[in-house]
XYZ file of C-alpha atoms in Angstrom:
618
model
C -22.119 -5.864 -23.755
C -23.354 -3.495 -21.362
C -23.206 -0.244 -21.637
C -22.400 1.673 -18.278
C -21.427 0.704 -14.456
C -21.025 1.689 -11.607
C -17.807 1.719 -9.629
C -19.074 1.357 -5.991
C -15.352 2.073 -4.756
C -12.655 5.001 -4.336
C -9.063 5.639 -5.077
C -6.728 3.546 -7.634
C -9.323 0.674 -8.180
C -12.125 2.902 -9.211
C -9.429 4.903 -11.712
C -8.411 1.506 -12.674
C -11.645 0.358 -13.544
C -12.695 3.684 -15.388
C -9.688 3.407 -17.967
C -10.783 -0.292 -18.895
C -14.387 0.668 -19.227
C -13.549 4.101 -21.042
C -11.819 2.025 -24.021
C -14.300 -0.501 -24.252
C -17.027 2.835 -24.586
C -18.889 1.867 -21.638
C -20.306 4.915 -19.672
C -18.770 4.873 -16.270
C -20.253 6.768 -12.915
C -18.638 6.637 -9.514
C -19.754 7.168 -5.756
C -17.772 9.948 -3.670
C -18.271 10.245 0.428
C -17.571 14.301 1.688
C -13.459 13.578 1.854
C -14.047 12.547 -1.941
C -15.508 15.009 -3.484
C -12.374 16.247 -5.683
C -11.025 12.835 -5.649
C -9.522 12.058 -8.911
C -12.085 9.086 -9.141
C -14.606 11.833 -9.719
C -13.208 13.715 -12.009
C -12.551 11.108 -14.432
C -16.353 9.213 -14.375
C -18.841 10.558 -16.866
C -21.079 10.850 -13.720
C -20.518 11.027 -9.926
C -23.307 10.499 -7.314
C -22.595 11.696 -3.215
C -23.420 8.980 -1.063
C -22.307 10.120 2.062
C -19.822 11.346 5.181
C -16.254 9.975 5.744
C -16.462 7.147 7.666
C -16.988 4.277 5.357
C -19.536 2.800 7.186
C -21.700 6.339 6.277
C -20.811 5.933 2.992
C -18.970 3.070 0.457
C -20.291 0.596 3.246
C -24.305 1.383 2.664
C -25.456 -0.737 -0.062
C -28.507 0.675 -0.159
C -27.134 3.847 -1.530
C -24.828 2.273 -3.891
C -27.578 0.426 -5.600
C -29.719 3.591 -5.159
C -27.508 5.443 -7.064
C -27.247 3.183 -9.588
C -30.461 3.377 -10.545
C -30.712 6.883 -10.399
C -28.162 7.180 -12.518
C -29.291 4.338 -15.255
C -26.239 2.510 -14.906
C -27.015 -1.173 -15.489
C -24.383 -2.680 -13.280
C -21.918 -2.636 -10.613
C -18.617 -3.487 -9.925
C -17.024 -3.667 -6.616
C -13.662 -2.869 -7.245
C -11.656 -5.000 -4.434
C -12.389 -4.205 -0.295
C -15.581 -2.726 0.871
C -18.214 -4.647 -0.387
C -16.532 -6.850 -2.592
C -17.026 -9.843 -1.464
C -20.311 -9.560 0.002
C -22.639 -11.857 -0.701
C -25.471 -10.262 0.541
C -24.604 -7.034 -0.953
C -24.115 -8.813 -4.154
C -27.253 -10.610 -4.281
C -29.214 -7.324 -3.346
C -27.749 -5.844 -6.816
C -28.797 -8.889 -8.433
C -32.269 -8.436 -7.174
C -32.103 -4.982 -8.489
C -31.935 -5.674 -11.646
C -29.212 -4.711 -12.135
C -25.498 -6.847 -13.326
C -22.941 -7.662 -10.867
C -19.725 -7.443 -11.757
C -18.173 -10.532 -9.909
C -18.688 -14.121 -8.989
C -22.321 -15.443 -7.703
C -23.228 -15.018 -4.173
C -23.073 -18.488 -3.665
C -19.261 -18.742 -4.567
C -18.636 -15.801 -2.373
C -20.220 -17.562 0.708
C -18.806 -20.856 0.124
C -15.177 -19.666 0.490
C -15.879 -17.139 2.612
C -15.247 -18.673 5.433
C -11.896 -20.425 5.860
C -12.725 -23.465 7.618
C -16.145 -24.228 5.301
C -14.033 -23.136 2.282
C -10.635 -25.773 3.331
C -13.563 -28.784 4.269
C -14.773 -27.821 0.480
C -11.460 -28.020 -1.028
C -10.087 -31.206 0.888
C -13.353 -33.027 -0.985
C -12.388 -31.054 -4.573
C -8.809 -32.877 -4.311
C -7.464 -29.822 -3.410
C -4.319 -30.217 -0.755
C -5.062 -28.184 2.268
C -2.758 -27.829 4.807
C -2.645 -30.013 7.945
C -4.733 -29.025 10.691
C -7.808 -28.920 12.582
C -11.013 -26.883 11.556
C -13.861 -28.454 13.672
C -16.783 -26.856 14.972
C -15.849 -27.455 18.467
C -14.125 -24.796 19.925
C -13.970 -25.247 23.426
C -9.948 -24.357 24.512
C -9.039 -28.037 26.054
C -9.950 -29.710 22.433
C -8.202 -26.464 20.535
C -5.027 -27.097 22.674
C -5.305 -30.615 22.052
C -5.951 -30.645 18.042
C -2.821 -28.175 18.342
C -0.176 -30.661 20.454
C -1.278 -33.357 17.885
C -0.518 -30.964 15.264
C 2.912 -30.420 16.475
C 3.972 -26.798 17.142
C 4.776 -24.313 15.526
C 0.965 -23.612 14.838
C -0.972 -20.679 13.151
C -4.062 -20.272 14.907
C -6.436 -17.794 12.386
C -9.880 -17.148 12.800
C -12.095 -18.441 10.315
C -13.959 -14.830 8.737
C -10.656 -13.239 9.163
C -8.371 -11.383 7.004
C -6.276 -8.320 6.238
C -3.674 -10.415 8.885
C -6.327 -9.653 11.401
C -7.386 -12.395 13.711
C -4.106 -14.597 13.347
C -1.190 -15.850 16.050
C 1.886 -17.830 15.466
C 2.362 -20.188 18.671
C 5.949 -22.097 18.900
C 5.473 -23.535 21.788
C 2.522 -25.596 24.373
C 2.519 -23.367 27.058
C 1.867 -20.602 24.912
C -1.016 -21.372 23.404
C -4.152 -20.353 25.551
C -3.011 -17.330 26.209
C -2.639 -16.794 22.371
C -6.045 -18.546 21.719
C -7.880 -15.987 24.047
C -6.094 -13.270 22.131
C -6.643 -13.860 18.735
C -10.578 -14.584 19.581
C -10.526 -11.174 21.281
C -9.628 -9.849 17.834
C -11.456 -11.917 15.525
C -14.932 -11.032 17.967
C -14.108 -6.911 17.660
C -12.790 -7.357 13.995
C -15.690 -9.371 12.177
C -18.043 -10.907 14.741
C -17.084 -13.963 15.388
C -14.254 -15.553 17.276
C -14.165 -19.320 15.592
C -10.818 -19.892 14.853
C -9.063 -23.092 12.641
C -5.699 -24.349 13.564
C -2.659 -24.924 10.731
C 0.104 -26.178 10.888
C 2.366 -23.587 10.492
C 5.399 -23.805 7.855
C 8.756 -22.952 8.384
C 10.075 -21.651 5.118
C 6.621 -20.161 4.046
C 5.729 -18.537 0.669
C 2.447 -17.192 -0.309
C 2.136 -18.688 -3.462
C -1.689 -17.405 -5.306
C -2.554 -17.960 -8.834
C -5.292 -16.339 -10.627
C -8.478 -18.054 -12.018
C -10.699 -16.891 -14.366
C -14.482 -18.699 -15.199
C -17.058 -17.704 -17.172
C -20.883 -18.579 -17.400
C -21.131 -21.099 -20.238
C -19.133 -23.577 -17.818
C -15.328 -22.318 -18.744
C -12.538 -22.215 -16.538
C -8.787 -20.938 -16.677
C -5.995 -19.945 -14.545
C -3.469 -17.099 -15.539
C -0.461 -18.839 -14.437
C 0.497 -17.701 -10.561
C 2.699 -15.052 -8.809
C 4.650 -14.719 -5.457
C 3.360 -12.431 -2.605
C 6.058 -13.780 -0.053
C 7.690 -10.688 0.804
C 5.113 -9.208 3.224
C 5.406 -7.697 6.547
C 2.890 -8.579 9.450
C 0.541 -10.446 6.848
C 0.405 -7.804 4.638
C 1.815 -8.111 0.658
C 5.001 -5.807 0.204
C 6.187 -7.148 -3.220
C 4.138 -9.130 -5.499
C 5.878 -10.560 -8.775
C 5.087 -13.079 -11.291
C 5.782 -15.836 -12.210
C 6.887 -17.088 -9.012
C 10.863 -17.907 -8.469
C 11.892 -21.200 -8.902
C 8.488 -22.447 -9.687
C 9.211 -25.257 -13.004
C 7.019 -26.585 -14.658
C 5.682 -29.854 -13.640
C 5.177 -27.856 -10.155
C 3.226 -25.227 -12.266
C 1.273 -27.261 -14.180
C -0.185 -29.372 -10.767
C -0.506 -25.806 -8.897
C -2.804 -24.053 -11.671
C -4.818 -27.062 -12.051
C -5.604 -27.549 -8.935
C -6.719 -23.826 -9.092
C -9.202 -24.493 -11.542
C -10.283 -27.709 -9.446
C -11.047 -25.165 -6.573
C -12.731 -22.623 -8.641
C -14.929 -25.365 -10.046
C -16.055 -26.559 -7.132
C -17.313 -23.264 -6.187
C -19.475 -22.686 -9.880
C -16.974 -19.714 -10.011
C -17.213 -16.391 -12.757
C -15.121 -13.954 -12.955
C -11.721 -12.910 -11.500
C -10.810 -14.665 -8.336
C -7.743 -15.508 -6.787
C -6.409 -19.349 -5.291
C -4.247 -18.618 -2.041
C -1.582 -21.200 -1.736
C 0.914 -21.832 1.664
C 4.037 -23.547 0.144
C 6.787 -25.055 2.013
C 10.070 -23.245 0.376
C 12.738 -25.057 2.859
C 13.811 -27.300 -0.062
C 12.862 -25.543 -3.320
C 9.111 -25.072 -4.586
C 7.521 -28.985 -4.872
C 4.081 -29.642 -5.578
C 3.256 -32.013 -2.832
C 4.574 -29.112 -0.457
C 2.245 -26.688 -1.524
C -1.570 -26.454 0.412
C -4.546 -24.437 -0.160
C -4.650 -21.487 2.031
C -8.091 -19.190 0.756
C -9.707 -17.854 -1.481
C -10.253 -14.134 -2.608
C -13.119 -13.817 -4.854
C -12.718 -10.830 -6.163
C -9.763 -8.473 -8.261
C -6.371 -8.576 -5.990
C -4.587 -5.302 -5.397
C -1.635 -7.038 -7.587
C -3.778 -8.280 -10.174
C -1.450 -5.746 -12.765
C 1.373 -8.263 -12.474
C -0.580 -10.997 -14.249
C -1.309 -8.369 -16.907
C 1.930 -7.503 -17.933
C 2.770 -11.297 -18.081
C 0.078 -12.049 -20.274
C -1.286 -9.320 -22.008
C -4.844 -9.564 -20.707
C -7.008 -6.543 -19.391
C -8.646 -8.904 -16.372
C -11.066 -5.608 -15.628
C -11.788 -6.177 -19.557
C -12.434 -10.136 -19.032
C -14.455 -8.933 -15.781
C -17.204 -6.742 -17.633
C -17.387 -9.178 -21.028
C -17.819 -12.219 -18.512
C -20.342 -10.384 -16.411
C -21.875 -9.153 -19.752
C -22.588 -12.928 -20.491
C -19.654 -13.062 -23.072
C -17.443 -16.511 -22.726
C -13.796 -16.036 -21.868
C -11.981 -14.118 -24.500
C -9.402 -16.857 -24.717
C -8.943 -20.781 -24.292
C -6.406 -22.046 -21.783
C -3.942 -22.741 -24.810
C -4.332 -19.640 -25.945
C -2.512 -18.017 -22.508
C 1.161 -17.963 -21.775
C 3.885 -16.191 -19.542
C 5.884 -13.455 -21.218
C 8.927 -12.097 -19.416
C 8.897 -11.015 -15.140
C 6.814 -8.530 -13.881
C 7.301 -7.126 -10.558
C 4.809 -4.401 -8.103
C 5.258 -2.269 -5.362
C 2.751 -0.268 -3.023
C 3.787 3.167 -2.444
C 2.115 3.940 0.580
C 2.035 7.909 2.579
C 3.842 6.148 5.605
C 7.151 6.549 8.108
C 8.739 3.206 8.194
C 10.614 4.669 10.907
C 7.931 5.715 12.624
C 6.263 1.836 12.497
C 5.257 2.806 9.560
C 2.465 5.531 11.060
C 0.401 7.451 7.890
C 1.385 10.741 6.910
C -1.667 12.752 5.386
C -1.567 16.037 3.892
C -1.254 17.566 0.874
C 1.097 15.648 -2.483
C 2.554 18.538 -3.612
C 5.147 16.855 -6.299
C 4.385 13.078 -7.918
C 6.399 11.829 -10.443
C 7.847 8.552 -11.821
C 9.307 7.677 -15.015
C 6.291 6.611 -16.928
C 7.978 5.423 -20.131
C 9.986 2.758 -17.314
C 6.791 2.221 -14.855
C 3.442 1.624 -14.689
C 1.991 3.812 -12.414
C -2.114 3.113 -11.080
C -3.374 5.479 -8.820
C -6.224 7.421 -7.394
C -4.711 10.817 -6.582
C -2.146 13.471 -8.912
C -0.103 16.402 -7.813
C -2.221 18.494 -5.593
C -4.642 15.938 -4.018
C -5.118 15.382 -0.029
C -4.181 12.039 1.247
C -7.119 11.457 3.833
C -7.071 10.610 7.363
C -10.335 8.408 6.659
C -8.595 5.957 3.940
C -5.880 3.883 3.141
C -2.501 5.663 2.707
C -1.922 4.152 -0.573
C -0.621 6.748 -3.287
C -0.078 4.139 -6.130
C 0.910 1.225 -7.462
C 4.195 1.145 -8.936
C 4.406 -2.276 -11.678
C 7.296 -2.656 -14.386
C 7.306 -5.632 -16.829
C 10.741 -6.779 -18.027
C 12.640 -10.045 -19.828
C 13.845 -11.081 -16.638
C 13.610 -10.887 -13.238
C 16.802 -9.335 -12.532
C 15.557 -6.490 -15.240
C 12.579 -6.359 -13.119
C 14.105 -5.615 -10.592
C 16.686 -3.420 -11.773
C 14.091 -1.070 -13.201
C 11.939 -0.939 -10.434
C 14.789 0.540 -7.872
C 16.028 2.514 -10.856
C 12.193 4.114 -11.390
C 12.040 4.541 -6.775
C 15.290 6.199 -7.049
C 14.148 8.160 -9.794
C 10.802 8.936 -8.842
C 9.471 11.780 -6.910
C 6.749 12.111 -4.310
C 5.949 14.220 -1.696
C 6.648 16.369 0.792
C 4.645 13.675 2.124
C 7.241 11.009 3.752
C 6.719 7.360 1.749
C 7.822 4.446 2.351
C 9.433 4.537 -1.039
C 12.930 4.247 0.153
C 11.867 1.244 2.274
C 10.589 -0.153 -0.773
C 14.341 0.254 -2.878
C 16.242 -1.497 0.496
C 13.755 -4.155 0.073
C 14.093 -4.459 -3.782
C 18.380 -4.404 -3.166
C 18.137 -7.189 -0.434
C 20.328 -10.064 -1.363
C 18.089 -12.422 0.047
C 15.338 -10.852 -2.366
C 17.560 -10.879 -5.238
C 18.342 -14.183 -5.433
C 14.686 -15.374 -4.934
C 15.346 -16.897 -1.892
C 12.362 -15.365 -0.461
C 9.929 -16.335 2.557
C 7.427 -13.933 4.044
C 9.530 -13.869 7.295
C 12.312 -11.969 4.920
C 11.312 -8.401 6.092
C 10.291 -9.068 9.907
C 13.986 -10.564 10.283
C 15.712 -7.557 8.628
C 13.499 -4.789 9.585
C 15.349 -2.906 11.408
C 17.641 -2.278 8.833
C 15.406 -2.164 6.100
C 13.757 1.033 8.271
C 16.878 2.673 9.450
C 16.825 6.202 8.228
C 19.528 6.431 5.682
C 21.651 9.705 5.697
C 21.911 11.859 2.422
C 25.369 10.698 0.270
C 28.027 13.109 -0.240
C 27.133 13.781 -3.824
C 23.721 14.839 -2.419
C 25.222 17.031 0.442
C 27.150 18.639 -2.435
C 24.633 19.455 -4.780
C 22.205 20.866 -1.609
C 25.244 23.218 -1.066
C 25.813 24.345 -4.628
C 21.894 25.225 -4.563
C 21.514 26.366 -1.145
C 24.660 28.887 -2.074
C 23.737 29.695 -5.391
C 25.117 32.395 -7.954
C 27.131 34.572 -6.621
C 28.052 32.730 -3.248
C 25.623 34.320 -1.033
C 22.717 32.725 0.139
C 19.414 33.654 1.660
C 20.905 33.129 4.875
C 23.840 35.397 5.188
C 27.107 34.808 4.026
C 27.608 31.171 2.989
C 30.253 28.753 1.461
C 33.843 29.584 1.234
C 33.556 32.445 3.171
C 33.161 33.432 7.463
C 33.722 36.923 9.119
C 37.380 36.721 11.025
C 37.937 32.872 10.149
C 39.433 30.831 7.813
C 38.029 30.100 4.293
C 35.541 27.236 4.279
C 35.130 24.210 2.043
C 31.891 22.391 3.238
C 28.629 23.826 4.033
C 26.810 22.886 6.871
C 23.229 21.746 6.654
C 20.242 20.459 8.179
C 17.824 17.376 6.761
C 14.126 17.839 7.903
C 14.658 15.635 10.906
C 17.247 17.801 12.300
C 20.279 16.010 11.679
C 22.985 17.888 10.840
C 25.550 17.131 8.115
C 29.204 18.785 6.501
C 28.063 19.513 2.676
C 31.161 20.032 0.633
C 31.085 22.922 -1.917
C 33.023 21.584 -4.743
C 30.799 24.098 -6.888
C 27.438 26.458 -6.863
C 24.472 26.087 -8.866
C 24.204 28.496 -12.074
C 20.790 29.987 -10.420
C 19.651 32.340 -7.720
C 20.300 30.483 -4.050
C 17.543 28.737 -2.704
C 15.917 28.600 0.503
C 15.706 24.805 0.819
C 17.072 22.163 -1.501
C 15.693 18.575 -1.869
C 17.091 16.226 -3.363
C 16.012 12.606 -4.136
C 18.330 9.178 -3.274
C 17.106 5.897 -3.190
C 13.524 6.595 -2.609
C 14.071 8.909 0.485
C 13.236 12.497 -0.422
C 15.566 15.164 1.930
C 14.623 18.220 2.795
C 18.191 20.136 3.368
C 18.685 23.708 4.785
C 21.475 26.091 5.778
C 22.215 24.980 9.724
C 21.295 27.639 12.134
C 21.047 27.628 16.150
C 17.685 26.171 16.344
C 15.643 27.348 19.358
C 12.394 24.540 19.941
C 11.591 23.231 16.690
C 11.432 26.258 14.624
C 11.845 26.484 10.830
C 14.113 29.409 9.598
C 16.360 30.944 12.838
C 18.445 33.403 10.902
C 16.080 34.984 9.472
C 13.142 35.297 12.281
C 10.812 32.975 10.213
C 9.164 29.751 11.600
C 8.676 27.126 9.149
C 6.543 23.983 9.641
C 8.976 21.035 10.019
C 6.225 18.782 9.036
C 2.884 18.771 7.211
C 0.378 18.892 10.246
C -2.251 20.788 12.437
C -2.055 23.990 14.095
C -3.562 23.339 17.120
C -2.987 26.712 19.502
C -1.113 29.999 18.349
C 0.486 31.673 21.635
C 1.139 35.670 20.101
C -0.537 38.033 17.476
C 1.512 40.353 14.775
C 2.931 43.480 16.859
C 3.524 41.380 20.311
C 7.221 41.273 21.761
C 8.402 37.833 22.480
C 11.394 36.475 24.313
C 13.829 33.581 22.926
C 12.443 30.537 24.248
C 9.190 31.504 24.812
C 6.077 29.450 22.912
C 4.654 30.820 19.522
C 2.707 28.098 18.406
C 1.550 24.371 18.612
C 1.527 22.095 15.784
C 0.281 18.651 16.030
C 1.731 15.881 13.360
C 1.430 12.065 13.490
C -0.472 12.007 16.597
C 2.246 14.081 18.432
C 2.214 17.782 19.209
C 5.381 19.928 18.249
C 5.893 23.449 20.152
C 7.696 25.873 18.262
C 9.531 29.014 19.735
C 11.067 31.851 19.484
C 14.399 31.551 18.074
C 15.576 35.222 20.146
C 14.118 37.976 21.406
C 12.086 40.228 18.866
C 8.938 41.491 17.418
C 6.270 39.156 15.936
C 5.714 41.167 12.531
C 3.644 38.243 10.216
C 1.551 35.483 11.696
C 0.516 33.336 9.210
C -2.095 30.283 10.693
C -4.513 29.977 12.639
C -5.389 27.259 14.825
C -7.420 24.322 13.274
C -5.368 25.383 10.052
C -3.791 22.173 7.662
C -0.115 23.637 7.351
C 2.337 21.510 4.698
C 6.038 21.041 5.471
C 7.760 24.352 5.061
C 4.866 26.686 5.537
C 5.348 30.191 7.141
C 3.893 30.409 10.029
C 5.697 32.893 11.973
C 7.825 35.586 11.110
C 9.864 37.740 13.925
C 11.923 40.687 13.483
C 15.054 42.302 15.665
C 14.420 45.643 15.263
């Protein structure tokens, strides 16, 4: 067994991989660029080595310094996590050359699936069902229109290094073909170098059915059973569960063999993954089912298969790349219970689902219910230079309706922010009838988005606890008088409030909170996190009116501040500019006064909230 690695990754995959390694009581180091260098990741290696800037391609891109590192540091191998350089054969066999182990299959598998067409040609001749279509060399746009009318339309066309949804167009009809072909070459030229594209016939009903193989270097070869990745929006997994719904098990038993006929074909070792297209329009059938690709590496939902069948695959990974044979026989692996995941993501769904970076300031989920793998904890920056994702959320239960169940339960539950997530997307999607009954298709989400975005308002039971709080003990609030009670008019009963995004809403006030009021209340529902307020006459975007103080609406960047402490300003008139999600925000003076506190500066990070301005009457 070896005795320390490297992670040559970031974020929740390098965590991940540190925990395995940890118990197993192999020494662990990690590779930070600049925007890492308090990452979690870090912090929890025995040793950490800088490789570079931001920008990837400065830094977890350069193989050189990976390997460098490496040695510098004694570790004796590598393991690529998933992305980056992961499957990289060149990268891979430069390790190798090193000296040094790599943790993942042999350069040769990598290459031989990494290009779709090669990869389907490969599996056709392994007795591997592939699905119909065309992937011959010549690619001249008469012969790719014609392969596609033979076809019969709909047709995917997908470029064949592509990925990540990248490089891919649906075409439903002739006439719309070339101008799709030229498109999608455009794309897969900027996005990987080269614009050779295969043509599929594309399926109505589809589900992304993948099933997990595991081989080893004494010849051994197993799969760990599959799961479903069919909910997905533009190409990209949403939900990933396992095992699969309706899958029985003759269809099973043909599916996961022909798995381990692809990853024998390829000499495979390690953790890899078998990409299957299947034809759901009349149930899950084996002869509807087709090879799609091939990931050769650890999938982002490989925790699903764990809590199915008790393995540690990042174990498997380092005794496998140790030299150790598979730590169990294909009998020896079964399916326990339904296990379900969800990618919490720093993200508006509202917004098209734009990033929102900043500061996490709260981040909390019900452990005892979830399992919760991440790269960041309360206080850490989600970066501008990364992927937005904040965890993985995975719970393992008897059934799939269980699964379910305790997935919304531990969303609605949760707590994360004040970034916005896409958390309360994520419980819509999970309480989709469609979803619930397993009648799933990766179309599911584009069809309902819409809804599944809409901004949902707070409930009335929400409204009235934000009251109770805002008003506090004693009635009065920070804001003035508050509640029952208005100079020279009636007695009140509701409260009125405003959510971050400057809706207004009644609050009843059935009842005050036993504490002192607060300033702002937030209150969790359903995933969505709101932000509520006393209303006031709001003058530009500014924070708090009634009392002369300008809060941030939004975590963002102060860009230009218009007046200094001590200047007189008019209502109306500009104080500062904040730019958030590519967008700049002018805020302004709510009425005439004196600026007394100014609080930023511009090129400041400012987090929802924040004073930034305070004016005074007097």
């Amino acid at each position: 067994m070896m005795k320390s690695v490297l992670i040559a990754n970031r974020g929740e995959i390098a965590c991940r991989v540190i925990k395995t390694a940890r118990r197993m009581g192999i020494r662990t180091v990690t590779v930070y660029s600049d925007a890492d260098a308090d990452a979690l990741h870090v912090r929890m290696a025995d040793e950490a080595v800088h490789i570079g800037a931001a920008p990837t391609r400065e830094s977890y891109l350069v193989g050189d310094k990976i390997i460098a590192a490496a040695k510098q540091t004694g570790a004796e191998a590598i393991h690529p996590g998933y992305g980056f350089l992961s499957e990289n054969a060149e990268f891979a066999q430069a390790v190798m050359d090193a000296g040094l182990i790599w943790v993942g299959p042999l350069p040769k598998s990598i290459t031989a699936m990494g290009l779709k067409d090669a990869a389907k040609k490969l599996m056709d001749d392994a007795g591997v069902p592939v699905t119909p279509g065309y992937m011959g060399k010549n690619q001249q746009p008469d012969v790719l229109k014609s392969e596609a009318d033979k076809i019969g339309y709909p047709v995917l066309i997908k470029a064949v290094a592509g990925g990540g949804g990248k490089g891919m167009r649906l075409v439903e009809q002739a006439d719309e073909f070339l101008d799709a072909l030229a498109s999608c070459k455009r794309e897969a030229a900027a996005s990987f170098g080269n614009d050779h594209v295969l043509i599929e016939k594309y399926i109505l009903s589809p589900r992304h059915i993948e099933v997990q193989v595991f081989g080893d270097s004494h010849g051994n070869v197993v799969h760990l059973f599959e799961r479903d990745c069919s909910l997905q929006r533009r190409h990209q997994k949403v939900v990933e569960e396992a095992p699969a719904p309706g899958m029985d098990e003759a269809t099973r038993a043909e599916l996961c063999a022909a798995a381990v006929r692809a990853a024998k074909a390829v000499d495979y070792r390690g953790a890899g993954t078998i990409e299957f297209i299947a034809d759901g329009s009349e149930g899950l059938r084996a002869d509807r089912i087709w090879f799609m690709e091939m990931n050769t590496r650890l999938q982002v939902e490989h925790p699903v298969t764990e809590e199915i069948t008790g393995v540690d695959l990042v174990e498997w990974q380092l005794r496998v790349a140790s030299g150790e044979p598979l730590p169990k026989t294909q009998d020896q692996l079964s399916i326990n219970g339904w296990a379900m995941e969800v990618r919490l993501y720093a993200e508006d769904p509202t917004k098209g689902f734009l990033p929102s970076i900043g500061k996490l300031d709260v981040f909390e989920y019900p452990e005892h219910l979830v399992r919760v793998d991440t790269g960041v904890e309360e206080g850490a920056e989600i970066s501008p230079h990364y992927d937005p994702m904040i965890a993985k959320l995975i719970v393992h239960a008897d059934t799939r309706e269980e699964a379910i169940a305790d997935l919304r339960y531990a969303l609605d539950d949760g707590e994360c922010g004040p970034l916005i997530t896409n958390a309360g997307f994520l419980f819509r999607v999970l309480g989709d009838a469609q979803f619930a009954s397993g009648a799933v298709d990766t179309g599911l989400i584009g069809r309902k988005l819409e809804d599944l975005t809409a901004r949902p308002e707070p409930s009335l039971e929400g409204l009235q606890t934000a009251a109770g709080e805002l008003v506090g003990r004693g009635g009065i609030g920070p804001w003035g008088l508050a509640g029952g009670l208005r100079l020279n008019a009636p007695a009140r009963r509701t409260m009125r409030v405003t959510d971050q995004h400057g809706r207004d809403f009644e609050a009843p006030l059935a009842g005050v909170a036993d504490a002192a009021p607060k300033r702002v209340a937030i209150i969790n529902e359903g995933g969505e996190r709101f932000v509520l307020k006393p209303w006031r006459a709001v003058g530009g975007a500014d924070g708090g009116v009634g009392s002369g103080s300008i809060l941030a609406p939004m975590p963002g960047r102060v860009i230009a501040v218009e007046v200094a402490a001590g200047q007189t300003v008019t209502k109306g008139q500009k104080l500062l500019t904040l730019e958030a999600m590519k967008m700049e925000h002018t805020l302004t003076a709510p009425f005439d006064g004196t600026v007394t506190e100014v609080n930023t500066a511009a090129g400041d990070q400012v987090q929802v909230d924040a004073l930034l301005v305070k004016i005074d009457t007097e």
